[in-house]
CSV table of C-alpha atoms and ligand atoms in Angstrom, one decimal:
chain,number,residue,atom,x,y,z
A,11,MET,CA,73.8,10.4,95.3
A,12,LYS,CA,70.2,11.3,94.4
A,13,MET,CA,69.9,13.6,91.4
A,14,ARG,CA,67.3,14.8,89.0
A,15,LEU,CA,67.6,13.1,85.6
A,16,ASP,CA,68.2,16.3,83.7
A,17,ARG,CA,70.8,17.4,86.2
A,18,TRP,CA,72.4,14.0,86.2
A,19,LEU,CA,72.8,14.1,82.4
A,20,THR,CA,74.2,17.6,82.3
A,21,THR,CA,76.6,16.8,85.2
A,22,LEU,CA,77.9,14.0,83.1
A,23,GLY,CA,78.5,16.4,80.2
A,24,ALA,CA,75.9,14.6,78.0
A,25,GLY,CA,74.5,17.9,76.7
A,26,SER,CA,73.1,21.3,77.7
A,27,ARG,CA,70.2,21.5,80.1
A,28,SER,CA,67.8,22.3,77.3
A,29,GLU,CA,69.2,19.5,75.1
A,30,VAL,CA,68.8,16.9,77.8
A,31,LYS,CA,65.3,18.1,78.6
A,32,THR,CA,64.3,17.7,75.0
A,33,TRP,CA,65.8,14.3,74.8
A,34,ILE,CA,64.2,13.1,78.0
A,35,ARG,CA,60.8,14.5,76.9
A,36,GLY,CA,61.3,12.8,73.5
A,37,GLY,CA,61.7,9.4,75.2
A,38,GLU,CA,65.4,9.1,74.5
A,39,ALA,CA,66.5,8.6,78.2
A,40,ALA,CA,66.1,5.4,80.2
A,41,VAL,CA,66.9,4.4,83.7
A,42,ASN,CA,67.1,0.8,84.8
A,43,GLY,CA,65.7,-0.1,81.4
A,44,ARG,CA,62.6,2.1,81.7
A,45,ILE,CA,62.0,5.2,79.5
A,46,ILE,CA,61.8,8.2,81.7
A,47,ARG,CA,60.0,11.3,80.2
A,48,ASP,CA,60.0,13.5,83.3
A,49,PRO,CA,63.3,15.4,83.6
A,50,ALA,CA,62.6,16.2,87.3
A,51,LEU,CA,62.5,12.5,88.5
A,52,SER,CA,65.4,11.7,90.8
A,53,PHE,CA,67.7,8.6,90.7
A,54,GLU,CA,70.7,7.2,92.4
A,55,THR,CA,73.7,8.3,90.3
A,56,GLU,CA,76.1,5.6,91.6
A,57,THR,CA,73.9,2.6,91.2
A,58,ASP,CA,71.1,3.2,88.7
A,59,ALA,CA,71.7,2.2,85.1
A,60,LEU,CA,71.5,5.1,82.7
A,61,SER,CA,71.2,5.2,78.9
A,62,LEU,CA,70.7,8.1,76.5
A,63,ARG,CA,69.9,8.0,72.8
A,64,GLY,CA,70.5,4.2,72.7
A,65,LYS,CA,73.8,4.3,74.5
A,66,THR,CA,74.6,3.1,78.0
A,67,LEU,CA,76.3,5.7,80.0
A,68,ASP,CA,78.6,5.3,83.1
A,69,GLY,CA,76.4,7.4,85.4
A,70,ARG,CA,78.8,7.7,88.4
A,71,VAL,CA,79.4,11.2,89.4
A,72,VAL,CA,81.7,10.4,92.3
A,73,ARG,CA,85.0,9.0,91.1
A,74,HIS,CA,88.6,8.9,92.3
A,75,VAL,CA,91.6,8.5,90.1
A,76,MET,CA,95.3,7.7,90.4
A,77,MET,CA,97.5,9.2,87.7
A,78,TYR,CA,101.2,8.8,86.9
A,79,LYS,CA,101.8,12.4,86.2
A,80,PRO,CA,104.3,12.9,83.4
A,81,ALA,CA,106.8,15.8,83.3
A,82,GLY,CA,105.7,18.8,81.2
A,83,VAL,CA,102.1,19.2,82.3
A,84,LEU,CA,100.7,21.6,84.8
A,85,THR,CA,98.8,20.5,87.9
A,86,ALA,CA,95.8,22.8,87.3
A,87,ALA,CA,92.1,22.5,86.5
A,88,ARG,CA,92.8,24.4,83.2
A,89,ASP,CA,95.3,26.7,81.6
A,90,PRO,CA,94.9,28.8,78.5
A,91,LYS,CA,98.4,28.0,77.1
A,92,GLN,CA,99.8,24.9,78.6
A,93,PRO,CA,98.7,21.3,78.9
A,94,THR,CA,97.3,20.3,82.3
A,95,VAL,CA,96.8,17.0,84.1
A,96,MET,CA,93.0,17.4,83.4
A,97,ASP,CA,93.7,17.2,79.7
A,98,LEU,CA,95.0,13.6,80.3
A,99,LEU,CA,91.6,12.5,81.6
A,100,PRO,CA,88.5,12.0,79.5
A,101,PRO,CA,86.2,15.1,79.6
A,102,VAL,CA,83.7,13.5,81.9
A,103,TYR,CA,86.1,13.8,84.9
A,104,ARG,CA,86.1,17.5,84.5
A,105,SER,CA,82.3,17.6,84.1
A,106,ILE,CA,81.7,15.8,87.3
A,107,GLY,CA,84.2,18.0,89.1
A,108,CYS,CA,87.2,15.7,89.7
A,109,MET,CA,90.1,17.8,90.9
A,110,PRO,CA,93.7,17.0,91.6
A,111,VAL,CA,94.6,16.6,95.3
A,112,GLY,CA,97.4,19.1,95.8
A,113,ARG,CA,100.0,19.9,93.2
A,114,LEU,CA,103.1,18.6,91.6
A,115,ASP,CA,105.5,21.0,89.8
A,116,LYS,CA,105.4,20.9,86.0
A,117,ASP,CA,108.7,19.0,85.9
A,118,THR,CA,107.8,16.6,88.8
A,119,THR,CA,106.5,13.1,87.9
A,120,GLY,CA,104.7,10.5,89.9
A,121,ILE,CA,101.5,9.7,91.8
A,122,LEU,CA,98.7,12.3,91.6
A,123,ILE,CA,95.3,11.6,93.0
A,124,PHE,CA,92.1,13.2,91.7
A,125,THR,CA,88.8,13.2,93.5
A,126,CYS,CA,85.3,14.6,93.1
A,127,ASP,CA,85.0,14.7,96.9
A,128,GLY,CA,85.9,18.2,97.9
A,129,GLU,CA,85.9,17.5,101.6
A,130,MET,CA,88.3,14.6,101.2
A,131,ASN,CA,90.5,16.7,99.0
A,132,HIS,CA,90.6,19.4,101.6
A,133,ARG,CA,91.3,17.1,104.5
A,134,LEU,CA,94.1,15.2,102.7
A,135,LEU,CA,95.9,18.5,102.2
A,136,SER,CA,95.3,19.8,105.7
A,137,PRO,CA,98.7,20.1,107.5
A,138,GLY,CA,97.1,18.8,110.7
A,139,ARG,CA,96.4,15.4,109.1
A,140,HIS,CA,100.1,14.7,108.4
A,141,VAL,CA,99.4,12.7,105.3
A,142,GLU,CA,102.9,11.5,104.3
A,143,LYS,CA,104.2,11.9,100.7
A,144,VAL,CA,107.4,10.1,99.6
A,145,TYR,CA,109.5,11.7,96.9
A,146,ARG,CA,112.5,10.2,95.2
A,147,ALA,CA,115.0,12.9,94.2
A,148,LEU,CA,118.0,12.9,92.0
A,149,VAL,CA,120.2,15.7,93.5
A,150,ARG,CA,123.5,17.3,92.9
A,151,GLY,CA,126.3,16.4,95.3
A,152,THR,CA,126.4,14.0,98.2
A,153,PRO,CA,123.9,14.5,101.0
A,154,GLY,CA,125.3,13.0,104.2
A,155,PRO,CA,124.2,12.7,107.8
A,156,GLU,CA,124.1,16.5,108.2
A,157,ALA,CA,121.4,16.6,105.5
A,158,VAL,CA,119.5,13.8,107.1
A,159,ALA,CA,119.6,15.6,110.5
A,160,ALA,CA,118.6,18.9,108.9
A,161,PHE,CA,115.5,17.3,107.3
A,162,ALA,CA,114.6,15.6,110.6
A,163,GLY,CA,115.1,18.7,112.6
A,164,GLY,CA,112.4,20.8,110.8
A,165,MET,CA,114.2,23.2,108.4
A,166,ASP,CA,113.8,26.9,108.5
A,167,LEU,CA,112.9,27.9,104.9
A,168,GLY,CA,112.6,31.6,105.5
A,169,ASP,CA,108.8,32.1,105.2
A,170,PHE,CA,108.1,28.9,107.2
A,171,THR,CA,109.6,26.1,109.2
A,172,ALA,CA,109.1,22.7,107.6
A,173,GLN,CA,107.7,19.9,109.8
A,174,PRO,CA,110.3,17.2,110.5
A,175,ALA,CA,110.9,15.0,107.4
A,176,ARG,CA,112.7,11.7,106.8
A,177,LEU,CA,115.6,11.7,104.4
A,178,THR,CA,117.0,8.4,103.2
A,179,ILE,CA,120.1,8.3,101.0
A,180,LEU,CA,119.6,5.5,98.4
A,181,SER,CA,122.8,5.9,96.5
A,182,ALA,CA,125.5,8.5,97.2
A,183,GLY,CA,127.7,9.6,94.3
A,184,ALA,CA,130.3,12.4,94.0
A,185,GLU,CA,128.4,14.2,91.3
A,186,VAL,CA,124.8,13.2,91.8
A,187,SER,CA,122.9,11.1,94.5
A,188,LEU,CA,119.6,9.5,94.8
A,189,ALA,CA,117.6,10.2,97.9
A,190,GLU,CA,114.1,9.7,99.3
A,191,ALA,CA,112.3,12.3,101.3
A,192,ALA,CA,109.1,11.6,103.3
A,193,VAL,CA,107.3,14.8,104.0
A,194,SER,CA,103.9,15.4,105.6
A,195,GLU,CA,103.0,18.8,104.2
A,196,GLY,CA,102.9,20.3,100.7
A,197,LYS,CA,104.0,23.9,100.5
A,198,PHE,CA,105.0,25.3,97.1
A,199,HIS,CA,108.3,23.7,95.9
A,200,GLN,CA,108.7,22.3,99.4
A,201,VAL,CA,111.0,19.3,98.7
A,202,LYS,CA,113.2,21.3,96.2
A,203,ARG,CA,113.5,24.0,98.8
A,204,MET,CA,114.4,21.6,101.5
A,205,PHE,CA,117.1,20.0,99.4
A,206,ALA,CA,118.3,23.5,98.4
A,207,ALA,CA,118.5,24.5,102.0
A,208,ALA,CA,120.7,21.5,102.6
A,209,GLY,CA,122.9,22.5,99.7
A,210,HIS,CA,121.7,20.1,97.1
A,211,GLU,CA,119.9,21.1,93.9
A,212,VAL,CA,117.1,18.8,92.8
A,213,LEU,CA,117.7,17.6,89.2
A,214,GLU,CA,114.7,15.2,89.1
A,215,LEU,CA,111.8,14.7,91.4
A,216,HIS,CA,109.3,11.8,91.4
A,217,ARG,CA,106.5,11.2,94.0
A,218,ARG,CA,106.2,7.5,94.6
A,219,SER,CA,103.5,7.5,97.3
A,220,PHE,CA,100.7,9.7,98.6
A,221,GLY,CA,99.5,8.8,102.1
A,222,PRO,CA,98.6,5.1,102.0
A,223,LEU,CA,98.7,4.8,98.2
A,224,GLU,CA,101.7,3.8,96.1
A,225,LEU,CA,102.0,4.6,92.5
A,226,ASP,CA,100.8,1.6,90.6
A,227,PRO,CA,103.8,0.1,88.8
A,228,LEU,CA,101.6,-0.9,85.9
A,229,LEU,CA,100.8,2.7,85.0
A,230,GLN,CA,102.9,4.3,82.3
A,231,GLU,CA,103.7,8.0,82.5
A,232,GLY,CA,100.6,9.9,81.7
A,233,GLY,CA,98.5,6.8,82.4
A,234,TRP,CA,95.7,6.7,85.0
A,235,ARG,CA,93.1,4.4,86.5
A,236,GLU,CA,90.3,4.7,89.0
A,237,LEU,CA,91.1,3.8,92.6
A,238,THR,CA,90.1,0.4,93.9
A,239,SER,CA,87.6,0.2,96.8
A,240,ALA,CA,90.5,-0.8,99.1
A,241,GLU,CA,92.5,2.2,98.0
A,242,LEU,CA,89.6,4.5,98.5
A,243,ALA,CA,88.9,3.1,102.0
A,244,ALA,CA,92.6,3.7,102.9
A,245,LEU,CA,92.4,7.2,101.6
A,246,HIS,CA,89.2,7.8,103.6
A,247,ARG,CA,91.0,6.6,106.7
A,248,ALA,CA,94.0,8.9,106.0
A,249,ALA,CA,91.5,11.8,105.6
A,250,GLY,CA,89.8,10.8,108.8
A,251,ILE,CA,86.5,10.2,107.0
A,252,GLU,CA,84.1,7.6,108.4
A,253,GLU,CA,83.7,4.4,106.3
A,254,SER,CA,79.9,4.7,106.3
A,255,ARG,CA,79.9,7.8,104.1
B,329,URA,N1,107.9,19.5,96.3
B,329,URA,C1,108.5,20.2,95.3
B,329,URA,O1,109.4,20.9,95.4
B,329,URA,N2,107.9,19.9,94.1
B,329,URA,C2,106.9,19.1,93.9
B,329,URA,O2,106.4,18.9,92.8
B,329,URA,C3,106.3,18.5,95.0
B,329,URA,C4,106.9,18.7,96.2
């Protein structure tokens, strides 16, 4: 993305607009090894090499992240009282406008994607795109074929009717059971509400995949990494975005 040098540095959170202008004019910023004293010169943020005050900066302003969301943090950009998923990322991700794609409840764990691409974010959440999410749920009781049929039939949840979803029972116990639900929409508390409508309280909920992306088994709870280019290409396809973008 082409961006003026002063804007590029402020977007990265390197300093205020007036600070970065002073640094640039003072010869403290370099691009591709050359000192640049004009704050209005534009550069390619994703490919040009940037340094400021003797330090190399990662200049990319378009980044995409996979996080293993832990329980106990809100999926929100910020919150005055409670920790949010954004607090688990270095501050630069907030500066460049990376946002979570959809929400997981505070007590839900598992894969959460972040992107700076607002259009991709929007498209991945659009009900018409049917991006499937797979949740593993520890539930009270023993869901049987009637629960599987209810999920498949599109459940009436009062204020909306859920799209048909796939329910697989992984292990059935008298007290608690483990099941997996594949759903293509993401209404508030949707999976918990679907299980509740089938008569089963969700005790623990974990999302193991989001569209084409599986939670990286190497990530620890609270850990994150950037998406690989293959993962990003798969996400673009799921969002219906042309590869050439
Ligand atoms: N459905 C829920 O009920 N909770 C989540 O966190 C995600 C999907």
